[in-house]
Short mmCIF file of N, CA and C in Angstrom, two decimals:
data_model
loop_
_atom_site.label_atom_id
_atom_site.label_comp_id
_atom_site.label_asym_id
_atom_site.label_seq_id
_atom_site.Cartn_x
_atom_site.Cartn_y
_atom_site.Cartn_z
N GLY A 73 0.78 -1.24 0.23
CA GLY A 73 0.09 0.07 0.09
C GLY A 73 0.81 1.29 0.08
N PRO A 74 0.39 2.19 -0.16
CA PRO A 74 0.83 3.65 -0.14
C PRO A 74 2.03 3.93 1.05
N ASP A 75 1.17 3.27 2.62
CA ASP A 75 2.22 3.01 3.35
C ASP A 75 3.18 2.36 3.36
N GLY A 76 3.58 1.50 2.68
CA GLY A 76 4.39 0.69 2.80
C GLY A 76 3.80 -0.45 3.31
N SER A 77 2.68 -0.81 3.58
CA SER A 77 1.93 -1.68 3.98
C SER A 77 2.00 -2.92 2.65
N ILE A 78 1.78 -4.27 3.62
CA ILE A 78 1.41 -5.09 2.01
C ILE A 78 0.01 -5.52 2.68
N GLY A 79 -0.24 -4.98 3.12
CA GLY A 79 -2.45 -5.44 3.32
C GLY A 79 -2.22 -6.62 4.01
N ALA A 80 -1.72 -6.82 5.42
CA ALA A 80 -1.70 -8.13 6.01
C ALA A 80 -1.51 -7.28 7.55
N THR A 81 -2.07 -8.35 8.16
CA THR A 81 -1.92 -8.39 9.72
C THR A 81 -1.27 -9.37 10.41
N LEU A 82 -0.12 -8.91 10.66
CA LEU A 82 0.98 -10.12 11.22
C LEU A 82 1.05 -9.61 13.14
N ILE A 83 0.94 -11.54 13.24
CA ILE A 83 1.05 -11.81 14.50
C ILE A 83 2.16 -12.76 15.02
N LEU A 84 2.68 -12.43 16.42
CA LEU A 84 3.40 -13.44 16.35
C LEU A 84 3.02 -14.72 17.25
N GLN A 85 3.20 -16.09 16.57
CA GLN A 85 2.87 -17.07 17.18
C GLN A 85 3.51 -17.96 18.23
N PHE A 86 3.10 -19.36 18.64
CA PHE A 86 4.08 -20.14 19.02
C PHE A 86 5.04 -20.32 17.63
N ASP A 87 4.53 -20.60 16.39
CA ASP A 87 5.07 -21.15 15.23
C ASP A 87 6.57 -20.10 14.92
N GLY A 88 5.74 -19.07 14.82
CA GLY A 88 6.59 -17.78 14.35
C GLY A 88 5.88 -16.41 13.95
N LEU A 89 6.11 -15.76 12.71
CA LEU A 89 5.31 -14.58 12.38
C LEU A 89 4.09 -15.51 11.67
N THR A 90 3.14 -14.81 11.86
CA THR A 90 1.91 -15.93 11.00
C THR A 90 1.04 -14.52 10.32
N VAL A 91 0.67 -14.68 9.99
CA VAL A 91 -0.43 -13.77 8.57
C VAL A 91 -1.84 -13.83 9.38
N SER A 92 -2.59 -12.81 10.02
CA SER A 92 -3.92 -12.97 10.72
C SER A 92 -5.18 -12.15 10.30
N ALA A 93 -4.97 -12.07 9.15
CA ALA A 93 -5.89 -11.29 8.12
C ALA A 93 -5.34 -10.70 7.37
N LEU A 94 -6.08 -10.29 6.29
CA LEU A 94 -5.99 -9.58 4.94
C LEU A 94 -6.69 -8.67 4.82
N LYS A 95 -6.32 -7.59 3.45
CA LYS A 95 -7.27 -6.75 2.82
C LYS A 95 -7.29 -7.17 1.72
N ASP A 96 -8.66 -7.10 1.39
CA ASP A 96 -8.98 -7.72 -0.43
C ASP A 96 -8.32 -6.68 -1.08
N GLY A 97 -8.10 -6.77 -2.27
CA GLY A 97 -7.09 -6.25 -3.23
C GLY A 97 -5.68 -5.58 -3.10
N ILE A 98 -5.25 -6.12 -1.98
CA ILE A 98 -4.21 -5.36 -1.47
C ILE A 98 -3.00 -6.24 -1.85
N ALA A 99 -1.35 -6.52 -2.05
CA ALA A 99 -0.45 -6.79 -2.45
C ALA A 99 -0.58 -8.11 -1.77
N ALA A 100 -0.52 -8.10 -0.11
CA ALA A 100 -0.39 -9.84 -0.02
C ALA A 100 -1.54 -10.64 -0.24
N TYR A 101 -3.20 -10.13 -0.45
CA TYR A 101 -4.13 -10.80 -1.08
C TYR A 101 -3.40 -11.37 -2.71
N GLU A 102 -3.14 -10.36 -3.27
CA GLU A 102 -3.18 -10.57 -4.72
C GLU A 102 -2.26 -11.75 -4.88
N ALA A 103 -0.54 -11.17 -4.20
CA ALA A 103 0.45 -12.84 -3.98
C ALA A 103 -0.31 -13.99 -3.36
N GLY A 104 -1.86 -14.23 -2.50
CA GLY A 104 -2.25 -15.70 -2.39
C GLY A 104 -1.99 -16.04 -1.28
N LEU A 105 -1.70 -14.94 -0.22
CA LEU A 105 -1.36 -15.31 1.11
C LEU A 105 -2.45 -15.34 1.81
N LYS A 106 -2.96 -16.33 2.55
CA LYS A 106 -3.75 -16.41 3.25
C LYS A 106 -3.61 -16.00 5.28
N PRO A 107 -4.52 -16.38 5.95
CA PRO A 107 -4.50 -16.22 7.33
C PRO A 107 -4.18 -17.51 7.23
N ASN A 108 -3.23 -18.01 8.79
CA ASN A 108 -2.75 -19.00 9.35
C ASN A 108 -1.19 -19.05 8.84
N ASP A 109 -0.88 -18.32 7.25
CA ASP A 109 0.20 -18.89 6.85
C ASP A 109 1.36 -17.95 7.59
N LEU A 110 2.55 -18.79 7.39
CA LEU A 110 4.13 -18.74 8.59
C LEU A 110 4.98 -18.20 7.24
N ILE A 111 5.29 -17.31 8.03
CA ILE A 111 6.32 -16.15 7.03
C ILE A 111 8.00 -16.65 7.82
N MET A 112 8.58 -17.85 7.38
CA MET A 112 9.58 -18.01 7.47
C MET A 112 11.04 -17.03 7.48
N GLU A 113 10.74 -16.35 6.17
CA GLU A 113 12.02 -15.29 5.83
C GLU A 113 11.26 -13.62 5.20
N ILE A 114 11.89 -13.04 5.68
CA ILE A 114 11.93 -11.68 4.55
C ILE A 114 12.59 -11.11 3.83
N ASN A 115 13.02 -10.99 2.28
CA ASN A 115 14.04 -10.21 1.68
C ASN A 115 15.05 -11.31 2.23
N GLY A 116 14.98 -12.51 2.30
CA GLY A 116 15.85 -14.00 2.66
C GLY A 116 16.51 -13.30 3.97
N GLU A 117 16.06 -12.70 4.96
CA GLU A 117 16.29 -12.59 6.14
C GLU A 117 15.16 -13.65 7.74
N SER A 118 15.89 -14.67 7.97
CA SER A 118 14.97 -15.36 8.70
C SER A 118 14.01 -14.53 10.15
N THR A 119 12.74 -15.20 9.64
CA THR A 119 12.15 -14.60 10.83
C THR A 119 12.21 -15.05 12.56
N ARG A 120 12.95 -16.44 12.32
CA ARG A 120 12.82 -16.97 13.58
C ARG A 120 13.43 -15.96 14.40
N TYR A 121 12.82 -15.60 15.21
CA TYR A 121 13.45 -15.15 16.68
C TYR A 121 13.21 -13.65 16.49
N MET A 122 13.17 -13.15 15.46
CA MET A 122 12.72 -11.42 14.91
C MET A 122 11.80 -11.40 15.52
N PRO A 123 11.69 -9.85 16.34
CA PRO A 123 10.81 -9.31 17.16
C PRO A 123 9.41 -8.50 16.00
N LEU A 124 8.46 -8.56 16.50
CA LEU A 124 7.20 -8.32 14.99
C LEU A 124 7.70 -6.85 14.88
N LYS A 125 8.03 -5.85 15.45
CA LYS A 125 8.26 -4.80 15.68
C LYS A 125 9.04 -4.60 13.75
N ARG A 126 10.47 -5.38 14.09
CA ARG A 126 11.25 -5.19 13.41
C ARG A 126 10.66 -5.84 11.82
N SER A 127 10.14 -7.09 12.30
CA SER A 127 9.63 -7.67 10.71
C SER A 127 8.97 -6.45 9.93
N ILE A 128 8.05 -6.02 11.03
CA ILE A 128 7.24 -4.93 10.18
C ILE A 128 8.31 -3.80 9.33
N GLU A 129 9.33 -3.50 9.87
CA GLU A 129 10.43 -1.98 9.61
C GLU A 129 10.75 -2.71 8.46
N ILE A 130 10.78 -4.04 8.44
CA ILE A 130 12.07 -4.86 7.15
C ILE A 130 10.63 -4.71 6.01
N ILE A 131 9.71 -4.86 6.25
CA ILE A 131 8.58 -4.83 4.66
C ILE A 131 8.44 -3.48 4.78
N LYS A 132 7.93 -2.55 5.72
CA LYS A 132 7.77 -1.20 4.91
C LYS A 132 8.95 -0.46 4.46
N LYS A 133 9.90 -0.86 4.17
CA LYS A 133 11.46 -0.35 4.26
C LYS A 133 11.77 -0.73 3.12
N SER A 134 11.63 -1.87 2.28
CA SER A 134 11.72 -2.82 1.60
C SER A 134 11.87 -1.67 -0.08
N LYS A 135 13.02 -2.04 -0.70
CA LYS A 135 13.19 -0.90 -1.84
C LYS A 135 11.74 -1.33 -3.05
N ASP A 136 11.57 0.04 -3.76
CA ASP A 136 11.16 -0.22 -4.59
C ASP A 136 9.70 -0.94 -4.20
N GLY A 137 9.32 -0.52 -2.67
CA GLY A 137 7.89 -1.23 -2.46
C GLY A 137 7.93 -3.09 -2.99
N GLN A 138 9.03 -3.16 -3.16
CA GLN A 138 9.14 -5.31 -3.24
C GLN A 138 9.70 -5.96 -2.07
N VAL A 139 9.07 -7.10 -1.99
CA VAL A 139 9.46 -7.58 -0.54
C VAL A 139 9.32 -9.09 -0.68
N ASP A 140 10.43 -9.89 -0.81
CA ASP A 140 10.16 -11.00 -1.11
C ASP A 140 9.82 -12.04 0.33
N LEU A 141 8.96 -12.71 0.35
CA LEU A 141 8.68 -13.46 1.15
C LEU A 141 8.89 -15.01 1.61
N THR A 142 9.38 -15.52 2.31
CA THR A 142 9.06 -17.42 1.87
C THR A 142 7.94 -17.48 3.05
N VAL A 143 7.17 -18.18 2.98
CA VAL A 143 5.90 -18.78 3.26
C VAL A 143 5.95 -20.24 3.70
N ARG A 144 5.10 -20.65 4.73
CA ARG A 144 4.95 -22.04 4.81
C ARG A 144 3.39 -22.54 4.93
N LYS A 145 2.75 -22.77 4.24
CA LYS A 145 1.25 -22.56 3.77
C LYS A 145 0.75 -23.58 5.19
N GLU A 146 -0.46 -23.01 5.78
CA GLU A 146 -0.88 -24.27 6.38
C GLU A 146 -1.92 -25.21 5.73
N ILE A 147 -1.40 -26.24 6.19
CA ILE A 147 -1.93 -27.78 6.07
C ILE A 147 -2.77 -28.26 6.32
N ILE A 148 -3.97 -28.72 6.29
CA ILE A 148 -5.31 -29.33 6.79
C ILE A 148 -5.17 -30.68 5.88
N MET A 149 -4.85 -31.50 6.51
CA MET A 149 -5.43 -33.00 6.35
C MET A 149 -6.47 -33.71 7.22
N TRP A 150 -7.26 -34.01 6.00
CA TRP A 150 -8.40 -34.51 6.49
C TRP A 150 -8.25 -35.77 5.99
N GLY A 151 -9.21 -37.27 6.53
CA GLY A 151 -8.73 -38.65 6.91
C GLY A 151 -9.60 -39.01 7.51
N ASN A 152 -9.77 -40.16 7.83
CA ASN A 152 -10.97 -40.74 8.61
C ASN A 152 -10.27 -41.16 9.69
N GLY A 153 -9.06 -41.54 9.70
CA GLY A 153 -8.52 -41.66 11.35
C GLY A 153 -8.20 -42.57 11.70
N GLY A 154 -8.28 -43.60 10.45
CA GLY A 154 -7.70 -45.10 10.88
C GLY A 154 -7.65 -45.68 9.53
N VAL A 155 -6.68 -47.09 9.53
CA VAL A 155 -6.65 -47.64 8.17
C VAL A 155 -7.41 -48.53 7.51
#
C-alpha cells in the first residue's frame, strides 16, 4: 500500500510470524497469502526469533515497494483417522 504495508495483519504465534488477516485487493491478498500462513523469511532474512516490530520495519522499508517472503502454507489434512 502507499504506507509501505503489504495489506496483511501479522502476529507472533508459537510457530513464528503468522498472517492473521488480509485486506482484499492489496499486495498480500493478490500474492495468495492466507490467514495462518507462516512467514519464514523476509527478503532472505529469517524471521525466527525476530521481533514483530523488526519484521514490520523490514517490510515497510523494502526497496521499490518490493518484498520477498518465504511462506509456509497452512496444511489441513483430512482423513478417517483409521486404516
